[in-house]
Amino acid sequence: MGRSNAYYWGFGFGLVISAVIIIYAMIKYNSKVRYDERQMIARGWAYKIGFFFMMIEFCVAGFMDVFGNPLFMNADGMILLMFIALLVFVIICVFNDAYMTLTDKPKKSVLSLVCIGFGNFLIGLGNNNPNIKHFISIVDGKIRISSINLLCSLVIVLTLIAYGIKSLLGSRRDDPEEE
Amino acid sequence: MKNLKMKAARAGLDLSQQELAEKVGVSRQTINAIEKGDYNPTIKLCRDICVVLGKTLDELFWEEQ
């Protein structure tokens, strides 16, 4: 299937912008990103669980294909499974107080997430209008994601929900004298 | 098992968990987890806590059998 020149220009432009942002962030913020020893252990554990969760997902997807249901056997399906595994990693980190670094300010970080999520949602809306309800659909027996931006915003919303639940639980369970 | 000795030493210096956490360079949740007995700190963190609270390792972290 041929793609238009605009598609490749857009892809290349996005790649360059992403690289610039990542390099800038690495140079400017890398020295400030710091977790304590408990957080490092929790993040390592979360990474391990997320990784094995993804491996299990891929195995299940493979077996489903063997038994005649190739639901996840395309790039969209694999991306969806990877996002789910990423979400597992993030939720474990959030619930172990290992998501934010020691220098992160929670309100600022949540606001950043909201902005990024909203930005992705707007881009997804632009890409997907008027079929926003069906951005994940099944076409010819396979998953089809019509906008990765909407998937990103969904993951961010779920992360924020997990963070909210953790904050509510944390404020109840912590030592009252410290609140 | 809760670490009441550490909690008492911290309270004795009128330090909050947040203040102690900032002095030893960890998160407040980590100090909370140590005091609640949910996390066993490394010897390095134990030593840092002892230095800030002016106690020895034995005084804060040794459990009599």
Coordinates of C-alpha atoms in Angstrom, one line a residue:
Chain A
M1 CA 0.0 0.0 0.0
G2 CA 1.5 3.3 -1.1
R3 CA 1.8 6.2 1.3
S4 CA 1.7 9.9 0.3
N5 CA 4.7 12.1 0.5
A6 CA 3.0 14.1 3.2
Y7 CA 2.9 11.0 5.3
Y8 CA 6.7 10.5 5.0
W9 CA 7.4 14.2 5.6
G10 CA 5.2 14.1 8.7
F11 CA 6.9 10.9 9.9
G12 CA 10.3 12.4 9.4
F13 CA 9.4 15.6 11.0
G14 CA 8.0 13.9 14.1
L15 CA 11.1 11.7 14.3
V16 CA 13.4 14.7 14.3
I17 CA 11.3 16.7 16.8
S18 CA 11.2 13.6 19.1
A19 CA 14.9 13.2 18.9
V20 CA 15.5 16.9 19.7
I21 CA 13.2 16.7 22.7
I22 CA 14.7 13.5 24.0
I23 CA 18.3 14.7 23.7
Y24 CA 17.4 18.1 25.3
A25 CA 15.7 16.3 28.2
M26 CA 18.6 13.9 28.6
I27 CA 21.1 16.7 28.8
K28 CA 19.0 19.0 31.0
Y29 CA 17.3 16.6 33.4
N30 CA 19.3 13.5 33.5
S31 CA 21.4 14.6 36.4
K32 CA 18.3 15.6 38.3
V33 CA 16.4 12.3 37.9
R34 CA 17.0 10.5 41.1
Y35 CA 15.2 7.7 43.0
D36 CA 16.0 6.4 46.4
E37 CA 17.0 2.8 47.1
R38 CA 13.5 1.6 47.9
Q39 CA 12.2 3.2 44.7
M40 CA 14.9 1.7 42.6
I41 CA 14.0 -1.8 44.0
A42 CA 10.3 -1.2 43.4
R43 CA 11.0 0.1 39.8
G44 CA 13.2 -2.9 39.1
W45 CA 10.5 -5.2 40.3
A46 CA 7.8 -3.3 38.3
Y47 CA 10.0 -3.5 35.2
K48 CA 10.4 -7.3 35.6
I49 CA 6.6 -7.8 36.1
G50 CA 5.8 -5.5 33.1
F51 CA 8.4 -7.4 30.9
F52 CA 7.1 -10.8 31.8
F53 CA 3.5 -9.6 31.5
M54 CA 4.3 -8.5 27.9
M55 CA 6.0 -11.9 27.2
I56 CA 2.8 -13.7 28.4
E57 CA 0.6 -11.4 26.3
F58 CA 2.7 -12.2 23.2
C59 CA 2.5 -15.9 24.0
V60 CA -1.3 -15.7 24.4
A61 CA -1.5 -13.7 21.1
G62 CA 0.6 -16.3 19.4
F63 CA -1.5 -19.2 20.7
M64 CA -4.7 -17.4 19.7
D65 CA -3.3 -17.1 16.2
V66 CA -2.4 -20.8 16.1
F67 CA -6.0 -21.6 17.1
G68 CA -7.3 -19.4 14.3
N69 CA -7.9 -16.1 16.0
P70 CA -5.2 -13.6 14.8
L71 CA -6.7 -10.7 16.8
F72 CA -3.3 -9.2 17.9
M73 CA -1.2 -10.5 15.0
N74 CA -0.4 -7.1 13.4
A75 CA 1.5 -4.0 14.3
D76 CA -1.6 -2.3 15.9
G77 CA -2.2 -5.4 18.1
M78 CA 1.4 -5.6 19.3
I79 CA 1.4 -1.8 20.0
L80 CA -1.7 -2.3 22.1
L81 CA -0.1 -5.2 24.1
M82 CA 3.0 -3.1 24.7
F83 CA 0.9 -0.2 26.0
I84 CA -0.9 -2.6 28.3
A85 CA 2.5 -3.9 29.6
L86 CA 3.7 -0.3 30.0
L87 CA 0.6 0.5 32.0
V88 CA 1.3 -2.5 34.3
F89 CA 4.8 -1.1 34.9
V90 CA 3.5 2.4 35.6
I91 CA 0.7 1.2 37.9
I92 CA 3.1 -0.9 40.0
C93 CA 5.5 2.1 40.2
V94 CA 2.6 4.4 41.2
F95 CA 1.4 2.1 43.9
N96 CA 4.9 1.6 45.3
D97 CA 5.5 5.4 45.4
A98 CA 8.3 4.9 42.9
Y99 CA 6.8 6.8 39.9
M100 CA 8.1 10.2 40.7
T101 CA 11.6 11.1 41.5
L102 CA 12.8 12.7 44.7
T103 CA 13.0 16.1 43.0
D104 CA 9.6 15.9 41.2
K105 CA 6.9 18.1 42.5
P106 CA 3.7 16.0 42.4
K107 CA 1.4 18.9 41.3
K108 CA 3.7 20.0 38.5
S109 CA 4.2 16.4 37.3
V110 CA 0.4 15.7 37.3
L111 CA -0.2 19.0 35.5
S112 CA 2.5 18.0 32.9
L113 CA 0.7 14.6 32.4
V114 CA -2.6 16.4 32.0
C115 CA -1.2 18.7 29.4
I116 CA 0.5 15.9 27.5
G117 CA -2.6 13.8 27.7
F118 CA -4.8 16.6 26.5
G119 CA -2.5 17.5 23.7
N120 CA -2.5 13.9 22.5
F121 CA -6.3 13.8 22.8
L122 CA -6.6 16.9 20.7
I123 CA -4.3 15.5 18.0
G124 CA -6.2 12.2 18.1
L125 CA -9.5 14.0 17.9
G126 CA -8.2 15.8 14.8
N127 CA -7.0 12.5 13.3
N128 CA -10.1 10.6 14.2
N129 CA -13.0 12.9 14.0
P130 CA -15.9 11.9 13.9
N131 CA -15.1 8.2 14.8
I132 CA -13.5 8.9 18.2
K133 CA -15.6 6.2 19.9
H134 CA -14.2 3.5 17.6
F135 CA -10.5 4.4 17.6
I136 CA -9.9 0.8 18.6
S137 CA -11.8 -1.5 16.4
I138 CA -11.6 -5.0 14.9
V139 CA -11.1 -5.1 11.1
D140 CA -10.9 -8.5 9.3
G141 CA -10.5 -10.2 12.7
K142 CA -7.5 -8.0 13.7
I143 CA -7.1 -5.1 16.1
R144 CA -7.0 -1.8 14.3
I145 CA -5.9 1.4 16.2
S146 CA -6.8 4.5 14.1
S147 CA -4.9 6.9 16.4
I148 CA -1.9 6.2 18.6
N149 CA -2.4 9.7 20.1
L150 CA -5.8 8.6 21.5
L151 CA -4.2 5.5 22.9
C152 CA -1.5 7.6 24.6
S153 CA -4.1 9.9 26.1
L154 CA -6.0 6.9 27.4
V155 CA -2.8 5.5 29.0
I156 CA -2.2 8.9 30.6
V157 CA -5.8 9.1 31.9
L158 CA -5.4 5.6 33.4
T159 CA -2.1 6.6 35.0
L160 CA -3.7 9.7 36.5
I161 CA -6.6 7.6 37.8
A162 CA -4.1 5.1 39.4
Y163 CA -2.2 8.1 40.9
G164 CA -5.4 9.5 42.3
I165 CA -6.4 6.2 43.9
K166 CA -2.9 5.8 45.3
S167 CA -3.1 9.4 46.8
L168 CA -6.5 8.6 48.4
L169 CA -5.3 5.3 49.8
G170 CA -1.9 6.8 50.9
S171 CA -3.6 9.6 52.8
R172 CA -5.7 7.1 54.8
R173 CA -2.9 4.6 55.5
D174 CA 0.0 6.9 56.4
D175 CA 0.9 7.9 59.8
P176 CA -1.6 10.6 60.8
E177 CA 1.0 12.8 62.5
E178 CA 2.8 13.3 59.2
E179 CA -0.2 14.5 57.3
Chain B
M1 CA 8.1 -5.3 62.8
K2 CA 7.7 -1.6 63.4
N3 CA 10.8 0.4 64.2
L4 CA 9.6 2.4 67.2
K5 CA 13.1 3.2 68.3
M6 CA 13.7 5.2 65.1
K7 CA 10.4 6.9 65.3
A8 CA 11.1 7.8 68.9
A9 CA 14.5 9.1 68.1
R10 CA 13.1 11.2 65.2
A11 CA 10.3 12.6 67.5
G12 CA 12.9 13.3 70.1
L13 CA 14.7 15.7 67.7
D14 CA 11.3 17.1 66.7
L15 CA 11.8 16.1 63.1
S16 CA 8.9 15.2 60.7
Q17 CA 9.3 12.2 58.4
Q18 CA 9.6 14.7 55.5
E19 CA 12.5 16.6 57.2
L20 CA 14.3 13.4 58.1
A21 CA 13.8 12.1 54.5
E22 CA 15.3 15.3 53.1
K23 CA 18.3 15.1 55.4
V24 CA 19.1 11.6 54.4
G25 CA 18.1 12.0 50.7
V26 CA 15.2 9.6 50.4
S27 CA 11.5 10.0 49.9
R28 CA 9.1 10.5 52.9
Q29 CA 7.4 7.2 51.9
T30 CA 10.7 5.4 52.4
I31 CA 11.1 6.7 55.9
N32 CA 7.4 5.8 56.6
A33 CA 8.0 2.3 55.2
I34 CA 11.1 1.8 57.4
E35 CA 9.2 3.0 60.6
K36 CA 6.3 0.7 59.7
G37 CA 8.7 -2.2 59.1
D38 CA 7.6 -2.6 55.5
Y39 CA 11.1 -1.9 54.1
N40 CA 14.5 -3.1 55.3
P41 CA 17.0 -0.3 54.4
T42 CA 20.6 -0.9 53.2
I43 CA 23.4 -0.4 55.7
K44 CA 24.3 2.8 54.0
L45 CA 20.8 4.3 54.6
C46 CA 20.8 3.0 58.1
R47 CA 24.1 4.7 58.7
D48 CA 22.8 8.0 57.2
I49 CA 19.8 7.9 59.4
C50 CA 21.9 7.2 62.5
V51 CA 24.2 10.2 61.7
V52 CA 21.2 12.5 61.3
L53 CA 19.4 11.2 64.5
G54 CA 22.7 11.1 66.5
K55 CA 22.3 7.4 67.4
T56 CA 24.3 4.2 66.7
L57 CA 23.2 1.4 64.5
D58 CA 22.6 -0.8 67.5
E59 CA 20.4 1.8 69.2
L60 CA 18.1 2.1 66.2
F61 CA 18.2 -1.1 64.3
W62 CA 19.3 -3.9 66.5
E63 CA 16.5 -6.2 67.6
E64 CA 17.0 -8.2 70.8
Q65 CA 16.2 -11.8 70.3

